[in-house]
Coordinates of C-alpha atoms and ligand atoms in Angstrom, one line a residue:
M11 CA 193.3 134.3 101.4
K12 CA 192.2 130.9 99.8
T13 CA 189.4 128.9 101.2
S14 CA 189.1 125.2 102.1
I15 CA 186.9 122.9 104.0
A16 CA 187.6 119.4 105.5
T17 CA 185.4 116.9 103.9
V18 CA 184.1 115.9 107.4
S19 CA 182.2 119.2 107.6
I20 CA 179.6 118.2 105.2
S21 CA 177.1 115.2 104.6
G22 CA 176.8 112.9 101.7
E23 CA 178.8 110.5 100.0
F24 CA 182.3 111.3 99.0
P25 CA 181.6 112.6 95.3
E26 CA 178.6 114.2 96.5
K27 CA 180.8 116.2 98.9
L28 CA 183.4 117.2 96.3
A29 CA 180.8 118.5 93.7
A30 CA 179.2 120.5 96.7
I31 CA 182.5 121.9 97.8
A32 CA 183.4 122.9 94.3
A33 CA 180.0 124.4 93.4
A34 CA 180.2 126.5 96.6
G35 CA 183.4 128.3 95.5
F36 CA 186.1 126.8 97.7
D37 CA 189.7 126.6 96.5
G38 CA 190.7 123.6 98.4
V39 CA 189.7 120.6 100.5
E40 CA 191.1 118.7 103.6
I41 CA 190.7 114.9 103.1
F42 CA 189.6 113.1 105.9
E43 CA 190.9 109.7 105.9
N44 CA 187.6 108.0 107.0
D45 CA 185.9 109.7 103.9
F46 CA 188.1 107.8 101.5
L47 CA 188.1 104.5 103.3
A48 CA 184.4 104.3 102.6
F49 CA 185.0 105.2 99.1
D50 CA 185.5 102.6 96.3
G51 CA 188.4 104.2 94.8
S52 CA 192.1 104.2 95.3
P53 CA 193.9 107.3 97.0
A54 CA 195.1 108.0 93.3
D55 CA 191.3 108.0 92.1
V56 CA 190.5 110.4 94.9
G57 CA 193.2 112.8 94.1
R58 CA 192.1 112.9 90.5
M59 CA 188.7 113.3 91.4
V60 CA 189.4 116.4 93.4
R61 CA 191.4 118.0 90.7
D62 CA 189.0 117.3 88.3
H63 CA 186.7 119.7 90.4
G64 CA 189.4 122.3 90.3
L65 CA 190.2 121.7 93.8
E66 CA 193.5 121.5 95.5
I67 CA 194.0 119.0 98.5
T68 CA 195.1 121.2 101.2
L69 CA 195.9 118.5 103.5
F70 CA 195.5 114.8 104.6
Q71 CA 194.2 114.2 108.0
P72 CA 194.5 112.9 110.8
F73 CA 197.6 111.1 111.9
R74 CA 196.9 110.8 115.8
D75 CA 198.9 109.6 118.9
F76 CA 202.4 110.3 117.4
E77 CA 204.8 112.2 119.6
G78 CA 206.1 111.3 122.9
M79 CA 205.6 107.5 122.5
P80 CA 207.9 104.9 124.5
E81 CA 209.5 102.2 122.6
P82 CA 208.5 99.8 121.1
L83 CA 205.3 102.0 120.4
R84 CA 207.7 104.6 119.0
S85 CA 209.1 102.5 116.2
R86 CA 205.7 101.3 115.2
T87 CA 204.4 104.9 115.2
F88 CA 207.2 105.9 112.7
D89 CA 206.1 102.7 110.5
R90 CA 202.7 104.1 110.6
A91 CA 203.6 107.6 109.5
E92 CA 205.5 106.1 106.6
R93 CA 202.2 104.4 105.5
K94 CA 200.3 107.6 105.7
F95 CA 203.2 109.4 103.5
D96 CA 202.6 106.8 101.0
I97 CA 198.7 107.6 100.7
M98 CA 199.6 111.2 100.7
Q99 CA 202.0 110.7 97.7
Q100 CA 199.3 108.8 95.8
L101 CA 196.6 111.2 96.7
G102 CA 198.9 114.2 95.6
T103 CA 199.2 116.3 98.7
D104 CA 202.4 117.3 100.5
L105 CA 200.7 118.4 104.0
V106 CA 199.6 116.0 106.9
L107 CA 197.9 116.9 110.0
V108 CA 199.2 115.4 113.3
C109 CA 197.3 116.3 116.1
S110 CA 198.5 116.2 119.7
N111 CA 198.6 112.7 121.4
V112 CA 195.8 111.8 123.6
S113 CA 197.1 108.2 124.2
P114 CA 197.7 107.3 128.0
A115 CA 200.9 105.5 126.9
S116 CA 202.4 108.8 125.7
L117 CA 205.3 110.5 127.7
G118 CA 205.2 114.3 128.1
G119 CA 208.3 116.6 127.6
I120 CA 208.7 119.2 124.9
D121 CA 212.3 118.1 124.0
R122 CA 211.1 114.4 123.6
A123 CA 208.3 115.6 121.3
A124 CA 210.6 118.1 119.6
A125 CA 213.0 115.3 118.9
D126 CA 210.3 113.0 117.5
F127 CA 209.2 115.6 115.1
H128 CA 212.8 116.5 114.0
E129 CA 213.1 112.8 113.0
L130 CA 209.7 113.0 111.4
G131 CA 210.7 116.1 109.4
E132 CA 213.7 114.2 108.1
R133 CA 211.5 111.4 106.9
A134 CA 209.0 113.6 105.3
A135 CA 211.7 115.7 103.7
K136 CA 213.1 112.7 101.7
R137 CA 209.6 112.5 100.0
G138 CA 209.1 116.3 99.7
L139 CA 206.3 116.1 102.2
R140 CA 205.4 118.5 105.2
V141 CA 204.1 117.9 108.6
G142 CA 201.7 120.3 110.5
Y143 CA 201.2 119.8 114.3
E144 CA 197.9 120.9 115.9
A145 CA 197.3 121.1 119.7
L146 CA 194.1 119.5 120.5
A147 CA 192.3 121.2 123.2
W148 CA 192.2 117.8 125.0
G149 CA 195.6 116.4 124.1
R150 CA 197.0 114.6 127.0
H151 CA 200.3 116.6 127.2
I152 CA 199.8 119.2 124.7
N153 CA 196.6 121.2 124.6
D154 CA 197.8 124.8 123.8
H155 CA 199.0 126.1 120.6
R156 CA 201.8 127.8 122.3
D157 CA 203.3 124.6 123.6
A158 CA 202.8 123.2 120.2
W159 CA 204.7 126.0 118.7
E160 CA 207.5 125.7 121.2
I161 CA 207.9 122.0 120.0
V162 CA 207.7 123.0 116.4
R163 CA 210.5 125.7 117.1
R164 CA 212.7 123.1 119.0
A165 CA 212.2 120.6 116.3
D166 CA 214.0 123.4 114.0
H167 CA 213.1 121.4 110.7
A168 CA 212.0 123.1 107.5
N169 CA 209.4 120.4 107.0
I170 CA 207.7 120.7 110.3
G171 CA 205.4 123.5 111.0
I172 CA 202.3 124.4 113.2
I173 CA 198.7 124.0 112.3
L174 CA 196.4 126.5 114.2
D175 CA 192.6 125.6 114.9
S176 CA 190.5 128.6 116.2
F177 CA 188.3 126.1 118.1
H178 CA 191.3 124.5 120.1
T179 CA 192.6 127.9 120.9
L180 CA 189.4 129.8 121.6
S181 CA 187.4 127.2 123.6
R182 CA 190.2 127.2 126.0
K183 CA 190.5 130.9 126.0
I184 CA 194.1 130.9 125.3
D185 CA 195.7 134.4 124.7
I186 CA 195.3 134.9 120.8
N187 CA 198.1 137.5 121.0
S188 CA 200.6 134.6 121.4
I189 CA 200.1 133.8 117.8
R190 CA 201.4 137.1 116.4
S191 CA 204.9 136.2 117.1
I192 CA 204.9 132.9 115.1
P193 CA 206.8 133.3 111.8
K194 CA 204.3 133.2 109.0
D195 CA 206.2 130.4 107.1
K196 CA 205.8 128.2 110.1
I197 CA 202.1 128.3 110.0
F198 CA 201.4 125.6 107.5
I199 CA 197.4 126.0 107.6
V200 CA 194.9 127.7 109.8
Q201 CA 191.7 125.8 110.4
M202 CA 188.5 127.7 111.3
A203 CA 185.6 126.9 113.5
D204 CA 183.2 128.9 115.7
A205 CA 180.9 127.3 118.3
P206 CA 177.9 128.5 120.7
L207 CA 178.9 129.3 124.2
I208 CA 178.0 126.2 125.9
D209 CA 179.7 125.0 129.1
M210 CA 180.4 121.4 128.3
D211 CA 183.3 118.9 127.9
L212 CA 185.6 120.0 125.4
L213 CA 185.7 117.0 123.2
Y214 CA 181.9 116.6 123.3
W215 CA 181.6 120.3 122.4
S216 CA 184.0 120.1 119.4
R217 CA 182.9 117.1 118.1
H218 CA 179.0 118.1 118.0
F219 CA 178.5 121.7 118.2
R220 CA 181.2 123.5 116.0
N221 CA 179.7 125.6 113.5
M222 CA 180.7 128.2 110.6
P223 CA 182.8 131.3 111.6
G224 CA 180.2 134.1 112.6
E225 CA 177.4 131.3 113.4
G226 CA 178.5 130.9 117.0
D227 CA 180.0 133.2 119.8
L228 CA 183.7 132.6 119.9
P229 CA 186.1 135.6 118.8
V230 CA 187.0 134.1 115.5
T231 CA 187.5 137.6 113.9
E232 CA 190.0 138.4 116.5
F233 CA 191.9 135.1 116.0
T234 CA 192.0 135.5 112.4
A235 CA 193.3 139.0 112.7
A236 CA 196.2 137.7 114.9
V237 CA 196.9 135.3 112.5
A238 CA 196.9 137.8 109.5
A239 CA 199.2 140.0 111.7
T240 CA 202.0 137.4 110.9
G241 CA 201.8 138.1 107.4
Y242 CA 199.9 134.6 106.7
D243 CA 197.9 134.7 103.6
G244 CA 197.4 130.9 103.0
Y245 CA 194.3 129.0 103.4
L246 CA 191.5 129.3 106.0
S247 CA 190.1 125.8 106.1
L248 CA 186.9 125.0 107.8
E249 CA 186.7 122.1 110.0
I250 CA 183.3 121.9 111.4
F251 CA 181.8 118.9 113.1
N252 CA 178.2 119.4 113.9
D253 CA 175.4 116.8 113.9
Q254 CA 172.9 119.1 112.2
F255 CA 175.4 119.7 109.3
R256 CA 175.9 116.2 108.8
G257 CA 172.2 115.8 108.5
G258 CA 171.7 118.8 106.1
S259 CA 172.0 119.1 102.5
P260 CA 175.8 119.1 101.2
K261 CA 174.9 122.0 98.8
A262 CA 173.6 124.2 101.5
I263 CA 176.1 123.5 104.2
A264 CA 179.0 124.2 101.6
A265 CA 177.5 127.4 100.5
D266 CA 177.0 128.7 104.2
G267 CA 180.7 127.6 104.7
H268 CA 182.0 129.6 101.7
R269 CA 179.7 132.6 102.8
S270 CA 181.2 132.4 106.3
L271 CA 184.8 132.5 105.1
I272 CA 184.4 135.2 102.7
Y273 CA 182.5 137.3 105.3
L274 CA 185.1 136.7 107.9
G275 CA 187.9 137.7 105.4
D276 CA 186.1 140.9 104.8
K277 CA 185.9 141.7 108.4
V278 CA 189.5 140.8 109.1
R279 CA 190.9 142.9 106.0
R280 CA 189.3 145.9 107.6
I281 CA 191.7 145.7 110.8
P282 CA 194.8 147.6 109.4
E283 CA 197.3 145.5 111.2
A284 CA 195.8 142.4 109.4
S285 CA 195.8 143.8 106.0
A286 CA 198.1 141.1 104.8
L287 CA 195.0 138.8 104.2
T288 CA 194.1 139.5 100.5
V289 CA 190.2 139.4 100.2
A290 CA 188.5 140.8 97.4
D291 CA 187.0 144.3 98.1
M292 CA 183.4 144.5 98.7
P293 CA 180.9 147.3 100.1
D294 CA 180.4 147.5 103.8
R295 CA 177.5 145.8 105.3
A296 CA 174.4 147.6 104.2
T297 CA 172.6 149.8 106.5
V298 CA 168.8 149.2 106.6
K299 CA 167.0 152.4 107.1
S300 CA 163.4 151.0 106.9
V301 CA 161.2 148.4 105.5
G302 CA 160.1 149.7 102.1
F303 CA 157.0 147.5 101.5
V304 CA 155.9 144.0 102.1
E305 CA 154.3 142.3 99.0
F306 CA 151.7 139.6 99.2
S307 CA 151.0 137.2 96.4
A308 CA 147.4 135.9 96.4
D309 CA 144.6 134.7 94.1
E310 CA 141.4 136.9 93.4
K311 CA 139.4 135.2 96.4
D312 CA 142.1 135.4 98.8
A313 CA 142.9 138.9 97.8
E314 CA 139.5 139.9 98.4
N315 CA 139.6 138.7 102.1
L316 CA 143.2 140.1 102.5
T317 CA 141.9 143.5 101.3
T318 CA 139.1 143.5 103.8
I319 CA 141.6 142.8 106.7
L320 CA 143.9 145.5 105.6
Q321 CA 141.2 148.0 105.5
T322 CA 140.0 147.0 109.0
L323 CA 143.6 147.7 110.1
G324 CA 143.2 151.0 108.7
F325 CA 145.1 150.7 105.3
R326 CA 143.8 152.5 102.3
R327 CA 144.2 151.3 98.6
T328 CA 146.0 154.3 97.3
A329 CA 147.4 153.1 93.7
E330 CA 147.3 150.4 91.3
H331 CA 150.3 149.2 89.2
R332 CA 150.4 150.3 85.7
S333 CA 151.2 146.9 84.0
K334 CA 150.4 144.4 86.7
K335 CA 147.7 143.2 88.9
V336 CA 149.2 144.9 92.0
S337 CA 147.4 147.1 94.6
L338 CA 149.3 149.4 96.8
F339 CA 147.9 149.9 100.3
E340 CA 149.4 152.5 102.6
Q341 CA 149.2 153.9 106.2
G342 CA 151.9 155.9 107.9
D343 CA 155.2 155.0 106.5
I344 CA 154.1 151.4 105.9
R345 CA 153.5 150.2 102.3
L346 CA 151.9 146.7 101.7
M347 CA 151.3 145.3 98.1
L348 CA 148.9 142.7 96.9
N349 CA 149.7 141.0 93.7
T350 CA 147.4 139.0 92.0
D351 CA 149.0 139.0 88.7
E352 CA 148.8 135.6 86.8
Q353 CA 152.3 135.8 85.4
G354 CA 155.6 136.4 87.1
F355 CA 157.3 135.3 90.2
A356 CA 154.7 136.3 92.5
N357 CA 152.2 134.1 90.6
A358 CA 154.6 131.3 90.6
S359 CA 155.1 131.8 94.5
F360 CA 151.4 131.7 95.1
A361 CA 151.2 128.4 93.1
V362 CA 153.8 126.7 95.5
H363 CA 153.0 128.5 98.8
G364 CA 149.5 129.8 98.4
T365 CA 148.7 133.5 99.7
S366 CA 151.8 134.6 101.5
A367 CA 153.9 137.7 102.2
Y368 CA 156.6 136.5 99.5
A369 CA 158.6 139.8 99.2
V370 CA 159.9 142.4 101.2
A371 CA 161.8 145.6 100.4
L372 CA 164.4 147.0 102.4
I373 CA 165.4 150.7 102.1
V374 CA 169.2 150.8 102.5
D375 CA 171.8 153.7 102.0
D376 CA 172.9 152.5 98.7
A377 CA 171.2 149.5 96.9
A378 CA 174.0 149.0 94.1
K379 CA 176.3 148.4 97.0
A380 CA 173.9 146.3 99.0
Y381 CA 173.3 144.2 96.0
A382 CA 177.0 143.9 95.1
R383 CA 177.9 142.8 98.7
A384 CA 175.1 140.4 98.7
I385 CA 176.2 138.7 95.4
A386 CA 180.0 138.8 96.7
L387 CA 178.5 136.7 99.7
G388 CA 176.8 134.1 97.5
A389 CA 173.3 135.4 97.5
E390 CA 171.0 134.3 94.6
P391 CA 170.2 137.1 92.4
F392 CA 166.7 137.6 91.1
A393 CA 165.4 139.7 88.2
Q394 CA 162.2 139.6 86.2
A395 CA 161.3 141.7 83.2
V396 CA 159.4 144.9 83.8
A397 CA 157.5 146.8 81.4
E398 CA 159.2 149.8 79.5
G399 CA 159.9 152.7 81.6
E400 CA 159.2 150.9 84.9
V401 CA 161.7 150.6 87.7
E402 CA 163.8 147.5 87.8
I403 CA 164.5 147.0 91.7
P404 CA 167.7 144.9 92.5
A405 CA 166.4 141.9 94.3
I406 CA 167.9 138.6 95.9
R407 CA 166.3 135.5 96.9
G408 CA 165.7 135.1 100.7
V409 CA 164.2 132.8 103.2
G410 CA 162.1 130.2 101.8
G411 CA 162.8 131.1 97.9
G412 CA 161.1 134.4 98.8
L413 CA 162.5 137.8 97.7
I414 CA 164.3 140.7 99.3
Y415 CA 164.3 144.0 97.1
L416 CA 166.7 146.7 97.6
I417 CA 165.6 150.2 97.4
D418 CA 167.4 153.6 98.2
D419 CA 166.7 157.3 97.7
R420 CA 169.7 157.8 95.4
S421 CA 167.8 157.1 92.3
D422 CA 164.6 156.4 90.7
L423 CA 164.3 153.3 92.9
G424 CA 163.0 155.4 95.8
R425 CA 160.3 156.7 93.5
F426 CA 159.1 153.5 92.2
A427 CA 155.6 153.8 93.7
E428 CA 155.2 157.1 91.8
I429 CA 156.6 156.0 88.5
D430 CA 155.1 152.3 88.3
F431 CA 152.0 152.8 90.1
L432 CA 149.0 155.1 89.2
P433 CA 147.0 156.7 92.1
V434 CA 143.3 155.3 92.7
A435 CA 140.5 157.6 94.4
D436 CA 138.0 155.1 94.6
S437 CA 139.1 153.2 97.9
P438 CA 136.5 153.1 100.4
Q439 CA 137.0 155.5 103.3
V440 CA 138.6 153.5 106.0
A441 CA 139.6 155.4 109.1
P442 CA 143.3 155.2 109.9
T443 CA 144.4 153.3 113.0
H444 CA 147.7 155.3 113.7
L445 CA 150.1 152.8 112.5
R446 CA 153.5 154.2 111.9
H447 CA 156.1 151.8 110.5
V448 CA 157.0 148.0 110.5
D449 CA 158.4 147.3 113.9
H450 CA 159.5 143.8 112.7
F451 CA 158.6 140.7 110.5
A452 CA 158.9 137.0 111.7
Q453 CA 160.0 134.5 109.5
T454 CA 159.5 131.0 110.2
V455 CA 162.0 128.2 108.8
A456 CA 162.9 124.8 109.5
Y457 CA 165.1 124.5 112.6
D458 CA 168.0 123.3 110.6
E459 CA 168.1 126.2 108.5
M460 CA 168.2 128.8 111.3
L461 CA 172.1 129.2 111.2
T462 CA 172.0 129.7 107.4
W463 CA 169.5 132.7 107.5
L464 CA 171.3 134.2 110.6
L465 CA 174.5 134.1 108.6
F466 CA 172.7 135.4 105.5
Y467 CA 171.2 138.3 107.2
T468 CA 174.3 139.4 109.4
S469 CA 176.6 139.1 106.7
I470 CA 174.9 141.3 104.2
F471 CA 173.3 143.7 106.3
D472 CA 174.5 145.7 109.2
A473 CA 172.7 143.8 112.0
D474 CA 173.5 141.3 114.6
K475 CA 171.9 138.1 116.3
T476 CA 170.7 138.1 119.6
P477 CA 171.1 134.8 121.8
M478 CA 168.7 132.0 121.0
V479 CA 165.3 131.9 123.2
D480 CA 163.1 128.8 123.5
I481 CA 159.4 129.6 122.8
I482 CA 157.1 127.1 124.4
D483 CA 154.5 126.1 122.1
P484 CA 151.9 123.8 123.7
A485 CA 152.9 121.2 121.1
G486 CA 156.7 121.5 121.5
V487 CA 159.4 124.0 121.5
V488 CA 160.2 126.6 118.9
R489 CA 163.7 128.1 118.9
S490 CA 163.8 131.9 118.2
Q491 CA 166.3 134.2 117.3
V492 CA 166.4 137.8 116.4
V493 CA 168.5 139.7 113.7
E494 CA 168.4 143.5 114.4
N495 CA 170.4 146.6 114.1
G496 CA 171.3 149.2 116.6
S497 CA 168.6 151.8 115.6
G498 CA 165.8 149.3 115.5
S499 CA 165.2 150.0 111.8
L500 CA 165.6 146.3 110.8
R501 CA 164.0 143.7 113.2
I502 CA 163.6 140.2 112.1
T503 CA 162.5 137.4 114.3
L504 CA 163.7 134.0 113.1
N505 CA 161.6 131.0 114.4
G506 CA 162.9 127.5 113.8
A507 CA 160.5 124.8 114.2
E508 CA 161.2 121.2 114.6
N509 CA 157.8 119.9 114.9
R510 CA 154.8 120.3 112.6
R511 CA 152.4 120.3 115.5
T512 CA 153.5 123.6 116.7
L513 CA 152.0 126.8 115.4
A514 CA 155.3 127.5 113.5
G515 CA 155.7 123.7 112.3
H516 CA 152.3 123.8 111.1
F517 CA 152.9 126.9 109.2
I518 CA 156.1 125.4 107.5
A519 CA 154.2 122.2 106.5
E520 CA 151.0 124.0 105.0
K521 CA 153.1 126.7 103.3
F522 CA 155.5 124.3 101.7
G523 CA 158.3 126.0 103.1
S524 CA 159.5 128.7 105.0
G525 CA 158.4 132.5 104.8
I526 CA 157.1 135.4 106.7
Q527 CA 154.5 134.2 109.4
H528 CA 153.7 137.7 110.9
L529 CA 154.2 141.3 110.3
A530 CA 154.2 143.7 113.3
F531 CA 153.3 147.3 112.9
H532 CA 154.3 150.1 115.3
T533 CA 151.8 152.6 116.9
D534 CA 152.6 155.4 119.4
D535 CA 149.3 154.7 121.3
I536 CA 147.9 151.2 121.6
F537 CA 144.7 152.1 123.1
A538 CA 143.9 154.6 120.4
T539 CA 144.7 151.9 117.8
A540 CA 142.6 149.4 119.4
A541 CA 139.7 151.9 119.6
A542 CA 140.1 152.8 115.8
L543 CA 140.6 149.0 115.1
K544 CA 137.2 148.3 116.7
A545 CA 135.5 151.1 114.9
N546 CA 136.9 149.5 111.6
G547 CA 135.3 146.3 112.4
F548 CA 138.7 144.5 113.2
R549 CA 138.8 141.2 115.1
P550 CA 141.4 141.0 117.4
L551 CA 142.9 137.8 118.7
P552 CA 140.9 136.9 121.9
I553 CA 143.4 136.4 124.7
S554 CA 142.4 134.1 127.6
P555 CA 141.2 136.1 130.7
N556 CA 143.6 134.0 132.9
Y557 CA 146.5 136.0 131.2
Y558 CA 145.5 139.4 132.8
G559 CA 145.5 138.1 136.5
D560 CA 149.0 136.6 135.8
V561 CA 150.4 139.7 134.0
E562 CA 148.9 142.2 136.8
A563 CA 150.7 140.1 139.6
R564 CA 153.9 139.7 137.6
F565 CA 154.4 143.4 136.9
G566 CA 152.2 144.8 139.9
L567 CA 150.0 146.6 137.3
D568 CA 147.3 149.1 138.2
P569 CA 144.2 147.2 138.0
D570 CA 142.5 149.8 135.7
L571 CA 145.3 149.2 133.3
T572 CA 144.9 145.5 133.6
E573 CA 141.1 146.2 132.8
R574 CA 141.9 148.2 129.7
L575 CA 144.4 145.7 128.5
K576 CA 141.8 142.9 129.0
A577 CA 139.1 144.9 127.3
D578 CA 141.0 145.2 124.1
N579 CA 143.0 141.9 124.0
I580 CA 146.2 143.7 124.6
L581 CA 149.3 141.8 126.0
Y582 CA 151.8 143.6 128.1
D583 CA 155.7 143.0 128.9
R584 CA 158.3 145.3 130.3
D585 CA 162.2 145.1 130.5
D586 CA 164.6 147.5 132.0
H587 CA 164.4 149.7 129.1
G588 CA 160.6 150.2 128.8
E589 CA 157.2 148.9 128.2
Y590 CA 155.7 146.7 125.4
F591 CA 152.0 146.4 124.2
Q592 CA 150.9 143.8 121.7
L593 CA 147.7 143.2 119.9
Y594 CA 147.1 140.6 117.3
S595 CA 144.9 139.7 114.6
T596 CA 143.5 136.1 114.0
T597 CA 145.3 134.0 111.5
F598 CA 144.8 134.2 107.7
G599 CA 145.1 131.3 105.6
E600 CA 147.4 128.8 107.2
G601 CA 148.7 130.7 110.1
F602 CA 149.8 134.2 108.9
F603 CA 148.9 136.9 111.2
F604 CA 149.4 140.8 112.1
E605 CA 150.6 142.2 115.1
I606 CA 150.6 145.7 116.5
V607 CA 153.0 146.8 119.0
Q608 CA 153.8 149.9 121.0
R609 CA 157.3 149.9 121.9
S610 CA 158.4 152.3 124.5
G611 CA 162.3 151.8 124.8
Y612 CA 161.6 148.0 125.3
R613 CA 164.2 146.0 123.5
G614 CA 162.6 142.5 123.2
Y615 CA 159.8 140.9 121.2
G616 CA 157.4 139.7 123.9
A617 CA 158.7 136.2 124.4
A618 CA 157.1 135.8 127.8
N619 CA 153.9 136.4 126.1
A620 CA 154.3 133.9 123.1
I621 CA 152.9 130.7 124.9
F622 CA 149.6 132.8 125.4
R623 CA 149.6 134.3 122.0
I624 CA 150.3 130.7 120.4
A625 CA 147.6 129.1 122.6
A626 CA 145.1 131.6 121.4
L627 CA 146.0 131.6 117.7
K628 CA 145.7 127.9 117.8
K629 CA 142.4 128.0 119.2
A630 CA 141.4 130.5 116.7
L631 CA 142.7 128.4 113.9
R632 CA 140.3 125.4 114.7
P633 CA 136.8 126.2 113.4
E634 CA 134.3 126.2 116.5
G635 CA 132.9 123.0 117.4
V636 CA 136.0 121.1 115.9
P637 CA 137.5 118.9 118.6
K638 CA 141.3 119.3 119.3
L639 CA 143.5 116.9 117.2
Ligands
LIG28 MG1 191.6 120.7 113.6
LIG29 MG1 156.1 139.5 117.1

């Protein structure tokens, strides 16, 4: 399998696009005519630039409104084709994409179109060029790859083939099994795009909402498997029209694109009938067994405050790192680290982001394999020097430049706490609050990075994304989407903020970037936890009394239960699978907070309560007496 991307898929000036495409690791690039019309160089210059980047031009596009034209339009169309052929020869590519005719002047008829293509094939052959025909989902007469294939078949010319585009086929729900009978040497190239399921006009959907394979909801894996079943092992070429991507960083979009194709190839090669697709072997998606630890970076002053909060939450300081200023706090299966070292990455992270939960360790089946997969998918490796005898934990860079450590039980990795840390006995006696494990952590990112991180997590780890929900913040909408695995041992809520007046947007602006905004712990008994917290002097987030009247009516709760919820500032939700209780801390620093949940079968994250929680957090963020901005 070779990877390619159409220049139209990413933003920037033409040279910048090429540099980003090459840096991301693509083998080829589709040259979109408009891209170089705006560029100040000849087609020959463009061709040279592309090859200087080590890229191949996979095709030139588009050639529109060709087949089925009545005279005199037909003759003019052939003249136009000859001019495109001139450009192709100067560019140095042998393939042109002809998309199905949308002109009202065009005439239908498979044989008429086939005859036109036969003639075009003759002209192309004279110059050693090839022509690929693609059915646009909104073509006037041809909008189905099966009809395009019938035209190509009847054109019966070695220089005429079909171009498949996953969006055009899947958006119209055309049977993908029909691809399997196309001879592989007649498939000149395959274009890939995914899209979120939205019921809208096909042309508008395609021009604005396409996204990378795996980022949307279309069955792109099944499509690609059907292609591979023909024996096709040529280019998979991204053709993505997306307003968000056009506004994004060319480097980041190209990197996402390459990751999406490698991930797609890896999924498809595992389907036996599709094994013709040759893709580098890589380990399976990593199974996350639990969250190993969460590490905060802080200065001495913030560390003191954070220590107090952790202690009121019932965490005991159990150990100190041998060679760094890192304290370990524990409760149940939860491990939190507080790093105040003046050297190393944690300190650099503190300098940029202030006090934050900058690293999370995931316990996986096999850390070496998980790391190898992440690197194969373009994740950025991270390493820093450790002292003699200490454990070197494999790590990659994650959201907001933070770290994801990968730990397993196969080696010393699982024993890092015993090896790198010395137990301390002098911690003040705090009463445990029955917190068992990390239920989820929430990462806040800029809205236009949401797809990047969804693809990052779901391609490396065995986890899926849930549909997007809108969380109403009093100051605007925050988009929320969850990455979770079947067992619930990995749950990440990703919140995309468009507006800095929202709580999430404020967090990003103040933290100079994305990161973990809240950390949720699980308890089996929320009321026992609430009582223990109270005894430790923990200050819960005060919830408006109005909430409780509403929740009682909504769920028909026993008034006694409502009273208990209200007394302890506990939020309540329920779905078909069970109940959910939530208790929040006030915010720390610029909007970080803790959450405690009791989840009894419930599958969500309390989205219905978010508006009350956000309003309460915002109120708590403002010092008393300071008027609302
Ligand atoms: Mg296309
Ligand atoms: Mg939460």
